[in-house]
Amino acid sequence: MSGTLAALAAVDAAWLDGLGPDGDIVLATRARLARNLAGFPFPHRAGPEALATISVDLGRRLRRLPEFVDGFSVDLAACEPRSRQLLREKMLAGDDLLAVPEHRVLVAGPDLSYVALLNGEDHLRLCAWQSGFAPDTALAAALRLDDQLAGAYEPAFSQEQGFLTASPGNVGTGLRLSAVLHLPGLVMADEIDKVLNALRQLEFGVRGLAGEGRTVRGALFRIGNLTTLGRDEAEIAGDFAAHVGKVIVHERAARELLLGRDRRALEDLAWRGRAALANARLLTTHETWDCLSHARLGGGLGLVPAPDWGVFNRLLVRHQGAHLELAAGLRLDGRERSAARADLLREYFAVP
Amino acid sequence: MKCHRCGLREASVHWLEMNAGERRSLWLCADCAASREQAPAASEPQVSFLGQGLGSAAAACPGCGTTLEDLRRDNRLGCARCYVTFRSTLLPLLARFHRHISHVGKVPGGVQPTTRLAEITRLRLGLTKAVAAEEFERAATLRDRLRELEDQAGPADGSAR
Ligand SMILES: [Zn+2]
Ligand SMILES: [Zn+2]
């Protein structure tokens, strides 16, 4: 299993390449479908034999699909905490999913574009990731994956409520679309709360990608639809594209506004961020989220030279603790992590 | 623990508020906590609505044994059958959360699954029905066949890499 994880740690997800639509602002888009098997209680009520049957049979079936061939299969119960942390850093798993991991298996394609989780909150969750802002493509990919499993199992489905899920919050289509956005303009222009609250009114969930509690680090946000019942997949995707699309427009406007208001201050911020990434010998994780954010913003506005978005995206993942430790091949204390992080970032930002 | 307001998402924020000298403690999800910070202080708190108006008549789901009590605690259903068992409790919840109560969208394809997994599914469904109908002989046959199949799980063909 450690070989698997070292290999997994070294893989950069294809959808971090920064080449997708609106890639300067949107890192990636994900479509997730929640499915359950008829006849089996939902995972939290199912016995070990039932869970084992599902993870073995469905896991085998999944690994044979073209999307997953030559990919990864991680038994979460056998994972040490650092490995679970790695999955979280890669955005492949959340906290909820990492608790009570018996018979829980994560299957991922070789470039992490497709991810399936067995025996999480539901028996099966299928995810398709796309680079940039691409809800339609992500949805189509997830539905195609779902189609390929027709005939593999009998889904828990009712005419009235659609695909049945453990939480009534996912019932119906079982579809959750989400995108990871970099919104420093809205944060600095102090418009972020207004925009995010408008989204919440429209039944979207919003949370920071990094940081604790109400502190969001690096101006990175994850936005996803909350309602799954009563509208078909295309309508949910259309709605998502329209409303999250507006956030992108607002972010661009906020950047222009800031530029007009005080160009010098923005230049200063971007150059300082860039300078720290290029020169610092010790970098804490908090500082790095912020420096990457400022340098990225400056790069987007043409204020400072910057690497392409793919480099930023991959570094956002790789500068985190579990990735640094697995790259170093040993345990690191806080100071050693700061040193390893600074070395990693200098590699990409130092001017030769 | 689930959020006391929406009853659906995982609670992450502990909320203490004073109301007419009375202190109340709430656990909220990040989204509800954020919207609450905006809300005027006098706004009516909405406590978990799965817990509202439920009698103490503890009918258990024949499919999984989940009771209303469990539902109130976990805000999670135990099996597909729960959607039928607790239908009258669920409909207002669905209407409130999703603003709809019936499904529109993809339906499973017409392919009849023929895998071992599908066979197990059919046996499990048959078993539940047989038990409910008190056809114990039939239930025993199904249970034997189910054990047989589940024992053939075979090696968990390892990790893909
Ligand atoms: Zn809530
Ligand atoms: Zn049930």
XYZ file of C-alpha atoms and ligand atoms in Angstrom:
515
model
C 0.000 0.000 0.000
C 2.858 2.415 0.702
C 4.054 1.963 -2.880
C 0.583 2.905 -4.044
C 0.564 6.034 -1.948
C 4.023 7.181 -2.917
C 2.986 6.770 -6.549
C -0.273 8.574 -5.881
C 1.540 11.404 -4.066
C 3.779 11.943 -7.086
C 0.884 12.247 -9.548
C -0.396 15.722 -10.354
C -4.068 15.579 -11.277
C -4.587 16.282 -14.982
C -7.261 18.832 -14.073
C -4.671 21.007 -12.363
C -3.103 21.862 -15.741
C -4.629 25.360 -15.774
C -5.595 25.024 -19.439
C -9.378 24.822 -19.038
C -11.889 27.629 -19.652
C -11.402 30.627 -17.313
C -8.349 28.832 -15.945
C -6.962 32.046 -14.453
C -9.845 32.096 -11.935
C -11.320 28.598 -11.850
C -8.918 25.810 -10.948
C -11.241 22.933 -11.672
C -14.838 21.707 -11.865
C -16.158 18.449 -10.460
C -19.391 16.544 -11.074
C -20.375 13.978 -8.460
C -23.148 11.382 -8.632
C -24.379 9.577 -5.500
C -25.677 6.037 -6.041
C -26.779 3.145 -3.834
C -27.496 -0.516 -4.403
C -31.024 -1.811 -4.045
C -31.459 -4.458 -1.382
C -28.545 -3.311 0.778
C -28.994 -0.935 3.726
C -27.059 2.330 3.304
C -23.421 2.005 4.473
C -23.907 3.298 8.039
C -26.611 0.643 8.561
C -25.059 -2.183 6.574
C -23.203 -5.070 8.160
C -19.570 -5.903 7.373
C -20.498 -8.719 4.915
C -22.702 -6.411 2.888
C -20.032 -3.697 2.814
C -17.360 -6.234 1.859
C -19.532 -7.613 -0.942
C -19.987 -4.130 -2.360
C -16.368 -3.030 -2.074
C -15.051 -6.284 -3.562
C -17.526 -6.771 -6.421
C -18.094 -3.193 -7.413
C -14.436 -2.311 -6.815
C -13.345 -5.050 -9.205
C -15.860 -3.887 -11.792
C -14.731 -0.270 -11.483
C -11.049 -1.095 -11.841
C -11.778 -2.767 -15.190
C -13.403 0.307 -16.691
C -11.178 2.208 -19.148
C -11.384 5.302 -16.908
C -9.721 3.433 -14.033
C -7.363 1.003 -15.745
C -3.770 1.483 -14.541
C -5.076 3.732 -11.783
C -5.114 3.597 -8.004
C -7.126 1.740 -5.438
C -6.807 2.841 -1.838
C -8.320 0.941 1.080
C -9.094 3.744 3.507
C -9.271 1.416 6.506
C -5.629 0.467 5.933
C -4.530 4.096 5.575
C -2.488 5.838 8.225
C -3.534 9.418 9.041
C -0.894 10.943 6.782
C -2.201 9.022 3.778
C -5.707 10.243 4.448
C -4.295 13.739 4.731
C -2.747 13.236 1.304
C -6.150 12.477 -0.222
C -7.573 15.592 1.376
C -4.728 17.733 0.028
C -5.370 16.329 -3.430
C -9.052 17.360 -3.012
C -10.065 13.736 -3.544
C -11.618 13.309 -0.103
C -13.178 15.436 2.631
C -13.084 15.055 6.401
C -16.483 13.374 6.559
C -15.317 10.710 4.182
C -12.211 9.882 6.103
C -13.954 8.940 9.343
C -15.123 5.336 9.988
C -13.329 3.893 7.009
C -14.199 0.148 7.231
C -14.593 -1.359 3.755
C -14.253 2.105 2.306
C -12.305 2.087 -0.939
C -11.250 4.957 -3.157
C -10.602 4.096 -6.798
C -8.990 6.686 -9.059
C -7.922 6.785 -12.686
C -4.222 7.163 -13.536
C -4.458 10.965 -13.988
C -7.090 11.379 -11.217
C -9.720 12.678 -13.672
C -12.124 10.016 -12.420
C -12.578 9.067 -8.789
C -15.020 6.607 -7.261
C -15.644 6.106 -3.578
C -17.190 2.902 -2.290
C -19.051 2.753 1.043
C -18.752 6.394 2.002
C -22.004 8.031 3.039
C -23.513 6.213 0.048
C -22.521 2.880 -1.495
C -21.043 4.556 -4.535
C -20.014 8.050 -5.435
C -18.695 8.762 -8.899
C -16.696 11.905 -9.578
C -15.441 13.387 -12.821
C -13.026 16.323 -12.715
C -12.286 18.824 -15.466
C -9.730 21.589 -15.715
C -11.085 25.151 -15.434
C -14.749 26.088 -15.543
C -16.419 23.215 -17.375
C -19.643 22.066 -15.676
C -21.177 20.569 -18.846
C -18.107 18.525 -19.727
C -17.694 17.339 -16.137
C -21.371 16.342 -15.967
C -21.193 14.490 -19.282
C -18.114 12.582 -18.092
C -19.772 11.599 -14.805
C -22.955 10.453 -16.564
C -20.931 8.413 -19.048
C -19.182 6.686 -16.177
C -22.562 6.019 -14.552
C -23.864 4.549 -17.844
C -20.944 2.165 -18.025
C -21.968 0.694 -14.690
C -25.517 -0.051 -15.851
C -25.793 -3.802 -15.623
C -23.239 -4.008 -12.827
C -25.760 -3.524 -10.040
C -29.400 -2.730 -9.401
C -29.618 0.911 -8.255
C -31.780 2.013 -5.320
C -34.253 4.123 -7.287
C -37.873 5.129 -6.945
C -40.050 6.776 -9.570
C -41.048 9.395 -7.039
C -37.734 10.373 -5.437
C -35.233 9.198 -8.031
C -31.867 7.875 -6.890
C -32.178 7.204 -3.166
C -29.379 8.364 -0.895
C -28.539 8.084 2.797
C -28.967 11.816 3.295
C -32.218 13.275 1.972
C -30.053 16.223 0.895
C -28.661 14.240 -2.060
C -31.766 12.410 -3.250
C -33.093 12.669 -6.820
C -30.307 13.178 -9.316
C -27.619 12.663 -6.663
C -25.727 15.327 -8.607
C -23.417 17.819 -6.989
C -21.434 20.135 -9.230
C -18.672 22.111 -7.617
C -15.843 24.364 -8.705
C -12.722 25.688 -6.991
C -12.314 29.420 -7.568
C -9.585 31.939 -6.836
C -11.336 35.192 -5.863
C -8.717 37.632 -4.498
C -10.288 40.623 -6.264
C -13.629 40.156 -4.523
C -11.881 39.582 -1.178
C -9.754 42.721 -1.436
C -12.572 44.866 -2.779
C -14.580 43.703 0.240
C -17.369 42.381 -1.955
C -16.875 38.716 -1.236
C -19.526 38.445 1.497
C -22.128 40.068 -0.720
C -21.394 37.694 -3.592
C -21.209 34.565 -1.451
C -24.395 35.410 0.439
C -26.208 35.912 -2.858
C -25.031 32.443 -3.851
C -26.245 30.985 -0.562
C -29.661 32.520 -1.185
C -29.674 30.660 -4.505
C -29.079 27.335 -2.698
C -25.362 27.043 -3.325
C -22.941 25.853 -0.677
C -19.769 27.878 -0.298
C -16.701 27.198 1.772
C -13.053 28.082 1.871
C -10.647 25.542 0.444
C -8.023 26.192 3.116
C -8.000 27.797 6.546
C -9.862 27.221 9.785
C -13.349 28.364 10.719
C -14.289 31.600 9.044
C -10.744 32.405 7.938
C -10.238 31.550 4.309
C -6.654 31.273 3.107
C -5.395 32.136 -0.341
C -8.802 33.481 -1.479
C -9.728 29.979 -2.655
C -13.368 28.955 -2.480
C -15.305 25.854 -3.329
C -18.837 26.485 -4.601
C -21.393 23.748 -5.233
C -25.142 23.249 -5.740
C -27.074 22.039 -2.692
C -30.406 20.945 -4.122
C -30.540 17.738 -6.117
C -34.250 16.921 -6.420
C -36.858 18.162 -8.887
C -34.606 19.524 -11.626
C -32.878 17.342 -14.184
C -29.096 17.121 -14.518
C -28.910 19.546 -17.444
C -30.969 22.146 -15.613
C -28.802 21.871 -12.495
C -25.703 22.269 -14.671
C -27.219 25.212 -16.554
C -28.078 26.942 -13.313
C -24.626 26.267 -11.921
C -22.957 27.594 -15.088
C -25.086 30.754 -15.012
C -24.613 31.655 -11.352
C -20.993 30.618 -10.903
C -20.312 32.245 -14.278
C -21.540 35.507 -12.760
C -19.056 35.138 -9.905
C -16.252 34.948 -12.473
C -17.530 38.150 -14.119
C -17.715 39.877 -10.719
C -14.170 38.764 -9.908
C -12.826 40.241 -13.158
C -14.680 43.497 -12.493
C -13.317 43.664 -8.922
C -9.762 43.241 -10.230
C -10.224 46.099 -12.693
C -11.712 48.223 -9.941
C -8.742 47.609 -7.646
C -6.341 48.333 -10.462
C -8.017 51.662 -11.165
C -8.169 52.562 -7.499
C -4.552 51.878 -6.520
C -2.353 50.176 -9.047
C 0.784 50.754 -6.994
C -0.616 48.903 -3.972
C -1.521 45.884 -6.103
C 1.915 45.869 -7.724
C 3.512 45.999 -4.301
C 1.455 43.066 -3.042
C 2.179 40.953 -6.107
C 5.904 41.689 -6.090
C 6.178 40.977 -2.358
C 4.362 37.671 -2.797
C 6.548 36.767 -5.725
C 9.710 37.813 -3.872
C 8.889 35.635 -0.881
C 8.228 32.622 -3.111
C 11.476 33.240 -5.006
C 13.715 33.943 -2.028
C 12.356 32.822 1.326
C 14.228 30.047 3.111
C 11.375 29.211 5.485
C 7.724 29.444 4.482
C 4.751 28.569 6.669
C 1.660 27.138 5.047
C -0.425 30.249 5.821
C 2.144 32.528 4.278
C 2.367 30.336 1.217
C -1.384 30.327 0.553
C -1.303 34.124 0.642
C 1.899 34.598 -1.384
C 0.677 32.231 -4.101
C -2.610 34.108 -4.161
C -0.972 37.523 -4.514
C 1.546 36.379 -7.116
C -1.226 34.698 -9.106
C -3.369 37.819 -9.003
C -0.395 39.943 -10.120
C 0.368 37.494 -12.903
C -3.234 37.575 -14.093
C -3.172 41.381 -14.270
C 0.204 41.424 -15.999
C 1.845 43.223 -13.063
C 4.539 40.627 -12.367
C 6.088 37.817 -14.397
C 4.423 34.568 -13.372
C 4.533 30.912 -14.310
C 1.463 29.451 -16.039
C -1.675 28.589 -14.058
C -0.855 24.910 -14.045
C 2.277 25.551 -11.989
C 0.271 27.576 -9.460
C -2.408 24.883 -9.251
C 0.030 22.055 -8.723
C 1.975 24.012 -6.101
C -1.233 24.767 -4.193
C -1.540 21.022 -3.686
C 2.107 20.116 -3.344
C 3.144 22.693 -0.748
C 0.961 20.989 1.876
C 2.332 18.811 4.667
C 1.591 15.249 3.561
C 2.889 15.971 0.063
C 6.101 17.492 1.421
C 6.651 14.497 3.695
C 6.011 11.926 1.004
C 8.277 13.792 -1.410
C 11.025 13.900 1.229
C 10.419 10.286 2.169
C 10.516 11.036 5.886
C 8.629 12.656 8.723
C 9.197 16.386 9.057
C 8.602 18.651 12.027
C 7.107 22.124 11.558
C 10.378 23.868 10.849
C 11.584 21.181 8.463
C 8.322 21.457 6.584
C 8.750 25.223 6.274
C 12.227 24.661 4.867
C 11.073 21.978 2.414
C 8.193 24.211 1.334
C 10.486 27.186 0.690
C 12.863 24.973 -1.317
C 9.978 23.624 -3.421
C 8.649 27.083 -4.234
C 12.072 28.582 -5.004
C 12.493 25.902 -7.650
C 9.610 27.430 -9.597
C 9.906 31.122 -8.783
C 13.617 31.888 -8.448
C 14.890 33.866 -11.430
C 17.916 32.047 -12.872
C -23.584 15.724 14.442
C -25.838 17.340 11.867
C -26.646 21.055 11.741
C -29.555 22.044 13.992
C -30.918 24.449 11.436
C -30.900 22.691 8.072
C -30.548 19.250 9.601
C -28.580 18.073 6.576
C -24.990 19.210 6.630
C -22.370 18.319 9.208
C -22.326 20.868 12.062
C -19.009 22.616 12.562
C -19.876 25.786 14.452
C -21.143 26.030 18.009
C -23.632 28.849 18.286
C -24.547 30.469 21.581
C -27.202 33.114 21.643
C -29.058 35.112 24.269
C -32.753 35.463 23.798
C -34.778 37.308 26.429
C -32.222 36.301 29.047
C -32.369 32.691 27.967
C -29.182 31.153 26.665
C -29.519 28.660 23.865
C -26.895 26.509 22.348
C -26.993 25.435 18.708
C -24.693 23.438 16.484
C -24.694 24.756 12.939
C -23.038 23.940 9.640
C -20.721 26.563 8.148
C -23.354 27.703 5.633
C -26.120 28.155 8.181
C -23.737 29.826 10.632
C -22.697 32.289 7.937
C -26.269 33.153 6.995
C -27.133 33.438 10.677
C -24.449 36.009 11.229
C -26.224 38.151 8.647
C -29.670 37.518 10.045
C -31.299 39.937 12.478
C -30.966 38.702 16.044
C -34.710 38.352 16.529
C -35.175 35.930 13.632
C -36.881 32.730 14.620
C -34.428 29.870 15.086
C -35.337 26.827 13.032
C -34.482 23.688 14.883
C -33.915 20.446 12.987
C -37.151 19.886 11.168
C -36.832 16.146 11.010
C -37.404 16.385 14.735
C -40.557 18.451 14.460
C -44.052 17.164 14.921
C -42.988 13.583 15.283
C -45.047 11.506 17.634
C -43.333 9.023 19.874
C -44.938 6.101 17.996
C -41.642 4.437 17.155
C -42.390 2.572 13.948
C -39.201 0.898 12.782
C -38.383 0.561 9.084
C -38.954 -3.069 8.042
C -35.976 -2.799 5.707
C -33.308 -1.782 8.193
C -34.779 -1.252 11.644
C -34.263 2.518 11.625
C -36.706 4.311 13.927
C -37.902 7.899 13.985
C -35.620 8.318 16.968
C -32.599 7.268 14.845
C -33.728 9.540 12.061
C -33.985 12.486 14.404
C -30.502 11.773 15.758
C -28.597 10.984 12.527
C -30.657 12.904 9.982
C -29.863 10.002 7.740
C -32.007 7.224 6.355
C -31.026 3.612 6.856
C -32.117 2.090 3.549
C -34.141 2.673 0.387
C -37.260 1.356 2.139
C -36.974 4.191 4.697
C -38.185 6.540 1.961
C -41.503 4.637 2.039
C -41.621 4.042 5.793
C -41.006 7.681 6.716
C -42.612 9.229 3.648
C -44.944 11.564 5.534
C -42.060 12.841 7.641
C -39.790 13.249 4.660
C -42.020 15.051 2.198
C -42.123 18.356 4.103
C -38.361 18.107 4.600
C -37.748 17.558 0.900
C -40.147 20.346 -0.039
C -38.338 22.693 2.263
C -34.796 21.786 1.358
C -35.079 21.082 -2.363
C -38.270 23.053 -3.049
C -39.449 19.968 -4.914
C -40.659 16.560 -3.823
C -40.372 14.455 -6.943
C -37.562 13.415 -9.206
C -36.927 14.792 -12.664
C -33.923 13.576 -14.611
C -31.967 10.453 -15.341
C -33.572 7.071 -14.752
C -31.558 3.848 -14.631
C -31.057 2.261 -18.057
C -33.114 -0.749 -19.117
C -30.159 -3.091 -18.785
C -30.991 -6.030 -16.544
C -27.948 -6.618 -14.338
C -26.767 -10.221 -14.365
C -23.783 -9.986 -12.051
C -23.299 -11.785 -8.749
C -23.945 -8.441 -7.084
C -27.314 -8.120 -8.835
C -28.222 -11.683 -7.853
C -27.381 -10.876 -4.224
C -29.504 -7.743 -4.506
C -32.501 -9.759 -5.758
C -32.095 -12.303 -2.976
C -31.857 -9.569 -0.360
C -34.983 -7.858 -1.663
C -36.809 -11.205 -1.779
C -35.710 -12.004 1.753
C -37.042 -8.733 3.140
C -40.377 -9.369 1.442
C -40.563 -12.990 2.599
C -39.870 -11.988 6.201
C -42.471 -9.220 6.051
C -45.016 -11.715 4.664
C -43.995 -14.261 7.322
C -43.120 -16.841 4.666
C -40.408 -18.322 6.810
C -39.664 -21.387 4.723
C -39.077 -19.277 1.640
C -37.011 -16.830 3.714
C -34.785 -19.665 4.932
C -34.150 -20.879 1.373
C -33.288 -17.371 0.242
C -31.007 -16.849 3.230
C -29.086 -20.051 2.466
C -28.646 -19.108 -1.160
C -27.533 -15.605 -0.088
C -24.913 -17.000 2.323
C -23.627 -19.267 -0.402
C -23.225 -16.379 -2.812
C -21.687 -14.029 -0.273
C -19.143 -16.686 0.668
C -17.953 -16.834 -2.935
C -16.647 -13.287 -2.673
C -13.239 -14.553 -3.711
C -9.992 -12.703 -3.194
C -10.304 -8.925 -3.212
C -8.198 -8.782 -6.382
C -5.749 -6.464 -4.649
C -4.828 -2.904 -5.471
C -4.699 -1.797 -9.042
C -1.172 -0.703 -8.510
Zn -27.071 23.933 8.241
Zn -34.911 1.540 6.272
